[in-house]
PDB file of C-alpha atoms in Angstrom:
ATOM      1  CA  MET A   6     -44.838  16.879   1.764  1.00  0.00           C
ATOM      2  CA  VAL A   7     -42.463  17.179  -1.199  1.00  0.00           C
ATOM      3  CA  ASP A   8     -40.656  20.042   0.444  1.00  0.00           C
ATOM      4  CA  ASN A   9     -40.141  17.967   3.620  1.00  0.00           C
ATOM      5  CA  MET A  10     -38.805  15.140   1.594  1.00  0.00           C
ATOM      6  CA  LYS A  11     -36.300  17.441  -0.175  1.00  0.00           C
ATOM      7  CA  LYS A  12     -35.141  18.762   3.176  1.00  0.00           C
ATOM      8  CA  ILE A  13     -34.645  15.272   4.590  1.00  0.00           C
ATOM      9  CA  ILE A  14     -32.715  14.224   1.525  1.00  0.00           C
ATOM     10  CA  MET A  15     -30.540  17.288   1.567  1.00  0.00           C
ATOM     11  CA  SER A  16     -29.924  16.871   5.237  1.00  0.00           C
ATOM     12  CA  CYS A  17     -28.784  13.288   4.693  1.00  0.00           C
ATOM     13  CA  VAL A  18     -26.498  14.314   1.820  1.00  0.00           C
ATOM     14  CA  VAL A  19     -24.837  17.033   3.859  1.00  0.00           C
ATOM     15  CA  PHE A  20     -24.511  14.688   6.868  1.00  0.00           C
ATOM     16  CA  PHE A  21     -22.835  11.939   4.797  1.00  0.00           C
ATOM     17  CA  CYS A  22     -20.554  14.404   2.984  1.00  0.00           C
ATOM     18  CA  LEU A  23     -19.356  15.962   6.174  1.00  0.00           C
ATOM     19  CA  HIS A  24     -19.018  12.573   7.941  1.00  0.00           C
ATOM     20  CA  GLY A  25     -16.946  11.317   4.989  1.00  0.00           C
ATOM     21  CA  VAL A  26     -14.611  14.362   5.115  1.00  0.00           C
ATOM     22  CA  SER A  27     -14.212  14.035   8.837  1.00  0.00           C
ATOM     23  CA  TRP A  28     -13.293  10.340   8.524  1.00  0.00           C
ATOM     24  CA  ALA A  29     -10.935  10.893   5.666  1.00  0.00           C
ATOM     25  CA  SER A  30      -9.039  13.657   7.472  1.00  0.00           C
ATOM     26  CA  LYS A  31      -8.535  11.418  10.553  1.00  0.00           C
ATOM     27  CA  ASN A  32      -7.208   8.404   8.582  1.00  0.00           C
ATOM     28  CA  THR A  33      -4.844   9.905   6.074  1.00  0.00           C
ATOM     29  CA  ILE A  34      -1.750   7.987   5.374  1.00  0.00           C
ATOM     30  CA  PRO A  35       1.327   9.928   4.416  1.00  0.00           C
ATOM     31  CA  LYS A  36       2.417   9.748   0.706  1.00  0.00           C
ATOM     32  CA  ASP A  37       5.648   7.855   1.522  1.00  0.00           C
ATOM     33  CA  LEU A  38       3.695   5.177   3.459  1.00  0.00           C
ATOM     34  CA  GLN A  39       1.227   4.918   0.593  1.00  0.00           C
ATOM     35  CA  GLU A  40       4.063   4.321  -1.815  1.00  0.00           C
ATOM     36  CA  TYR A  41       5.660   1.799   0.526  1.00  0.00           C
ATOM     37  CA  ILE A  42       2.350  -0.082   0.800  1.00  0.00           C
ATOM     38  CA  LYS A  43       1.888  -0.089  -3.007  1.00  0.00           C
ATOM     39  CA  ASN A  44       5.415  -1.407  -3.518  1.00  0.00           C
ATOM     40  CA  THR A  45       5.030  -4.171  -0.935  1.00  0.00           C
ATOM     41  CA  GLU A  46       1.751  -5.264  -2.457  1.00  0.00           C
ATOM     42  CA  ASP A  47       3.183  -5.198  -5.977  1.00  0.00           C
ATOM     43  CA  CYS A  48       6.190  -7.168  -4.691  1.00  0.00           C
ATOM     44  CA  GLU A  49       3.955  -9.794  -3.203  1.00  0.00           C
ATOM     45  CA  TYR A  50       1.719 -10.003  -6.218  1.00  0.00           C
ATOM     46  CA  LEU A  51       4.629 -10.438  -8.653  1.00  0.00           C
ATOM     47  CA  ALA A  52       6.380 -12.989  -6.410  1.00  0.00           C
ATOM     48  CA  GLY A  53       3.135 -14.988  -6.501  1.00  0.00           C
ATOM     49  CA  GLU A  54       3.014 -14.860 -10.281  1.00  0.00           C
ATOM     50  CA  TRP A  55       6.387 -16.570 -10.766  1.00  0.00           C
ATOM     51  CA  ASP A  56       6.210 -20.181 -11.686  1.00  0.00           C
ATOM     52  CA  SER A  57       8.831 -22.531 -12.973  1.00  0.00           C
ATOM     53  CA  ASP A  58       6.495 -23.638 -15.772  1.00  0.00           C
ATOM     54  CA  LEU A  59       6.374 -20.189 -17.289  1.00  0.00           C
ATOM     55  CA  PRO A  60       8.349 -19.395 -20.477  1.00  0.00           C
ATOM     56  CA  ASP A  61      11.837 -18.057 -19.806  1.00  0.00           C
ATOM     57  CA  GLU A  62      10.930 -14.600 -21.170  1.00  0.00           C
ATOM     58  CA  ARG A  63       7.964 -14.317 -18.830  1.00  0.00           C
ATOM     59  CA  LYS A  64      10.054 -15.503 -15.867  1.00  0.00           C
ATOM     60  CA  ARG A  65      12.771 -12.833 -16.613  1.00  0.00           C
ATOM     61  CA  LEU A  66      10.049 -10.144 -16.943  1.00  0.00           C
ATOM     62  CA  ILE A  67       8.594 -11.071 -13.594  1.00  0.00           C
ATOM     63  CA  GLU A  68      11.999 -11.269 -11.942  1.00  0.00           C
ATOM     64  CA  ASP A  69      12.872  -7.767 -13.269  1.00  0.00           C
ATOM     65  CA  GLU A  70       9.624  -6.350 -11.893  1.00  0.00           C
ATOM     66  CA  VAL A  71      10.058  -8.105  -8.570  1.00  0.00           C
ATOM     67  CA  ASN A  72      13.512  -6.501  -8.327  1.00  0.00           C
ATOM     68  CA  ILE A  73      12.098  -3.087  -8.980  1.00  0.00           C
ATOM     69  CA  TYR A  74       9.257  -3.211  -6.503  1.00  0.00           C
ATOM     70  CA  CYS A  75      10.761  -5.386  -3.759  1.00  0.00           C
ATOM     71  CA  LYS A  76      13.949  -3.338  -3.788  1.00  0.00           C
ATOM     72  CA  LYS A  77      12.022  -0.054  -3.477  1.00  0.00           C
ATOM     73  CA  ALA A  78       9.982  -1.423  -0.643  1.00  0.00           C
ATOM     74  CA  HIS A  79      13.027  -2.998   1.084  1.00  0.00           C
ATOM     75  CA  GLU A  80      14.917   0.232   0.958  1.00  0.00           C
ATOM     76  CA  SER A  81      12.056   2.408   2.144  1.00  0.00           C
ATOM     77  CA  PHE A  82      11.301  -0.019   4.954  1.00  0.00           C
ATOM     78  CA  TYR A  83      14.352   1.102   7.029  1.00  0.00           C
ATOM     79  CA  GLU A  84      13.964   4.763   6.128  1.00  0.00           C
ATOM     80  CA  LEU A  85      10.315   4.757   7.243  1.00  0.00           C
ATOM     81  CA  LYS A  86      11.041   2.742  10.384  1.00  0.00           C
ATOM     82  CA  ALA A  87      13.526   5.458  11.338  1.00  0.00           C
ATOM     83  CA  LYS A  88      11.292   8.342  10.249  1.00  0.00           C
ATOM     84  CA  TYR A  89       8.235   7.114  12.107  1.00  0.00           C
ATOM     85  CA  LYS A  90       9.953   5.424  15.118  1.00  0.00           C
ATOM     86  CA  ASN A  91       7.956   7.464  17.534  1.00  0.00           C
ATOM     87  CA  ASP A  92       4.573   6.866  15.841  1.00  0.00           C
ATOM     88  CA  PRO A  93       3.204   3.427  16.805  1.00  0.00           C
ATOM     89  CA  LYS A  94       0.343   3.530  14.294  1.00  0.00           C
ATOM     90  CA  LYS A  95       2.622   4.117  11.394  1.00  0.00           C
ATOM     91  CA  ILE A  96       5.171   1.591  12.588  1.00  0.00           C
ATOM     92  CA  LYS A  97       2.316  -0.918  12.798  1.00  0.00           C
ATOM     93  CA  ILE A  98       1.421  -0.221   9.124  1.00  0.00           C
ATOM     94  CA  ILE A  99       5.071  -0.575   8.093  1.00  0.00           C
ATOM     95  CA  ASN A 100       5.363  -3.881   9.936  1.00  0.00           C
ATOM     96  CA  GLU A 101       2.157  -5.277   8.542  1.00  0.00           C
ATOM     97  CA  HIS A 102       3.415  -4.799   5.073  1.00  0.00           C
ATOM     98  CA  SER A 103       6.941  -6.017   5.621  1.00  0.00           C
ATOM     99  CA  GLU A 104       6.516  -9.825   5.311  1.00  0.00           C
ATOM    100  CA  MET A 105       7.355 -10.125   1.586  1.00  0.00           C
ATOM    101  CA  ILE A 106      10.294  -7.749   1.683  1.00  0.00           C
ATOM    102  CA  LYS A 107      12.128  -8.404   4.871  1.00  0.00           C
ATOM    103  CA  ASP A 108      14.184 -11.227   3.389  1.00  0.00           C
ATOM    104  CA  TYR A 109      14.535  -9.547   0.011  1.00  0.00           C
ATOM    105  CA  ASP A 110      18.029  -9.786  -1.485  1.00  0.00           C
ATOM    106  CA  ASP A 111      18.715  -7.908  -4.679  1.00  0.00           C
ATOM    107  CA  THR A 112      21.487 -10.391  -5.664  1.00  0.00           C
ATOM    108  CA  PRO A 113      20.568 -11.626  -9.134  1.00  0.00           C
ATOM    109  CA  VAL A 114      19.514 -15.206  -9.274  1.00  0.00           C
ATOM    110  CA  GLU A 115      21.590 -17.132 -11.855  1.00  0.00           C
TER     111      GLU A 115
END
């Protein structure tokens, strides 16, 4: 009985491990797209953190970080669109993450 239970458990472990590897290999996102996604998410997060009631020092810090992440995302947007123009799945990923950066302008706000 114990031996059968061990076999069942080991079979389940092997199945789930192999299933996970198979799924991961089919759904890999290239490193440049991962970086783009991270930059757009950081851009969006930081833009949401800004508030006119914050101390001036905190506002400047947030603005500096927004300029870093949004600028990177904005620049890579066009590069990635050109690079993956024939790959609809990747273009969809790029477009889904473009909302916060499509109007980004790196002109400093006075």
